[in-house]
Amino acid sequence: MDNDKIKNENLDENLEEEIIEDSDDEEVIEAEIVEDEDEEISEEVIEEDFNEFKDKYQRLLADFTNYKQREEASKADFKKYACSNLVEKLLPVLDNFDRAIASASEDDPLIKGVVMTRDEMLKILENEGLEVIPSDGEVFDYNVHQAVLSEESDTVESDHIIETFQKGYKLNDRVIRPAMVKVAK
């Protein structure tokens, strides 16, 4: 154990000599920390920056809220009118049902089946937002009616519809097919 103690003392002496030799080569630099008074930020500047960032945040929040509302409205419109293409393709089928019903007698059991089928199909389409545009006897409205003919009439007032050639339809308040009509002069 005495040997170990002697070895440790010799190592400590060698290290001290090396540290002393290294420190002689180095130059000591003294520095003083100086505080720069110009860099102090006043409370007014901090408050102005805060208010500026607060305004930017509020505008950004309002823009984002408006964006979300526009997207939700867009999605709702998409859902509302997604079936419009299918409904438009089914309108000629409804027209064919109406023609078949108009040309046959109501006592025929086959016609009763056609009427039931037409009514069921119309009910389903109405649940999707389809509605018939009223036309016979109504005032002509160029937004929902398409005038095919016009003629003088003693029984119908001027600018009123005399006859409907093809029914018009709206889907969720949007005209998907105007009614083709004859208008009184």
Short mmCIF file of N, CA and C in Angstrom, two decimals, residues 2 16 22 25-26 40 47 66 76 78 87 95 110-111 113 117 130 137 145 148 158-159 165-167 170 172 178-179:
data_model
loop_
_atom_site.label_atom_id
_atom_site.label_comp_id
_atom_site.label_asym_id
_atom_site.label_seq_id
_atom_site.Cartn_x
_atom_site.Cartn_y
_atom_site.Cartn_z
N ASP A 2 2.02 1.20 0.61
CA ASP A 2 2.92 2.34 0.63
C ASP A 2 3.43 2.63 -0.77
N GLU A 16 1.28 18.70 -11.78
CA GLU A 16 1.43 20.10 -11.37
C GLU A 16 2.50 20.78 -12.19
N ASP A 22 2.34 24.90 -18.92
CA ASP A 22 1.33 25.34 -19.88
C ASP A 22 0.87 26.75 -19.57
N ASP A 25 2.91 29.78 -20.98
CA ASP A 25 2.79 30.10 -22.40
C ASP A 25 1.54 30.95 -22.70
N GLU A 26 0.57 30.89 -21.84
CA GLU A 26 -0.69 31.59 -22.11
C GLU A 26 -0.62 33.02 -21.62
N GLU A 40 -31.93 48.34 -24.08
CA GLU A 40 -33.06 48.13 -23.21
C GLU A 40 -34.34 48.41 -24.00
N GLU A 47 -45.46 46.73 -25.66
CA GLU A 47 -46.92 46.78 -25.78
C GLU A 47 -47.34 46.95 -27.24
N ASN A 66 -63.80 31.90 -41.13
CA ASN A 66 -64.52 32.08 -42.39
C ASN A 66 -64.24 30.94 -43.36
N ALA A 76 -72.07 21.06 -47.67
CA ALA A 76 -73.54 20.94 -47.58
C ALA A 76 -74.15 21.05 -48.97
N PHE A 78 -72.67 20.35 -51.78
CA PHE A 78 -72.30 19.15 -52.52
C PHE A 78 -73.26 18.01 -52.18
N VAL A 87 -81.22 12.30 -60.67
CA VAL A 87 -82.60 12.79 -60.75
C VAL A 87 -82.91 13.27 -62.17
N ASP A 95 -91.86 11.29 -67.08
CA ASP A 95 -92.66 11.77 -68.23
C ASP A 95 -93.35 10.60 -68.93
N LEU A 110 -103.41 -2.75 -65.08
CA LEU A 110 -102.02 -2.45 -65.44
C LEU A 110 -101.74 -0.96 -65.19
N ILE A 111 -102.68 -0.10 -65.55
CA ILE A 111 -102.51 1.34 -65.34
C ILE A 111 -102.47 1.65 -63.85
N GLY A 113 -101.19 -0.21 -61.60
CA GLY A 113 -99.81 -0.55 -61.21
C GLY A 113 -98.83 0.52 -61.65
N THR A 117 -96.52 2.79 -59.25
CA THR A 117 -95.07 2.85 -59.45
C THR A 117 -94.61 4.31 -59.61
N LEU A 130 -86.81 16.96 -54.79
CA LEU A 130 -87.43 17.28 -56.08
C LEU A 130 -88.82 17.84 -55.85
N GLY A 137 -102.26 27.70 -65.64
CA GLY A 137 -103.00 28.79 -65.03
C GLY A 137 -102.13 29.78 -64.26
N HIS A 145 -90.12 28.82 -66.31
CA HIS A 145 -90.91 28.35 -67.45
C HIS A 145 -90.18 28.68 -68.75
N VAL A 148 -92.88 27.91 -75.29
CA VAL A 148 -92.71 27.25 -76.58
C VAL A 148 -93.64 27.89 -77.61
N SER A 158 -103.70 37.53 -70.02
CA SER A 158 -102.43 37.74 -70.71
C SER A 158 -101.27 37.39 -69.77
N ASP A 159 -100.24 36.84 -70.33
CA ASP A 159 -99.02 36.41 -69.61
C ASP A 159 -99.28 35.28 -68.61
N PHE A 165 -96.65 21.56 -71.81
CA PHE A 165 -96.26 20.46 -72.69
C PHE A 165 -95.35 19.46 -71.96
N GLN A 166 -94.51 19.99 -71.11
CA GLN A 166 -93.60 19.14 -70.33
C GLN A 166 -93.43 19.76 -68.96
N LYS A 167 -93.59 18.96 -67.93
CA LYS A 167 -93.48 19.46 -66.56
C LYS A 167 -92.05 19.92 -66.27
N LYS A 170 -87.75 21.37 -59.92
CA LYS A 170 -86.69 21.99 -59.13
C LYS A 170 -86.11 20.92 -58.22
N ASN A 172 -84.11 21.03 -54.72
CA ASN A 172 -83.65 21.90 -53.62
C ASN A 172 -83.61 23.36 -54.04
N PRO A 178 -86.79 23.48 -66.79
CA PRO A 178 -87.92 24.41 -66.82
C PRO A 178 -89.13 23.76 -67.48
N ALA A 179 -90.30 24.22 -67.10
CA ALA A 179 -91.53 23.70 -67.67
C ALA A 179 -91.71 24.29 -69.08
#
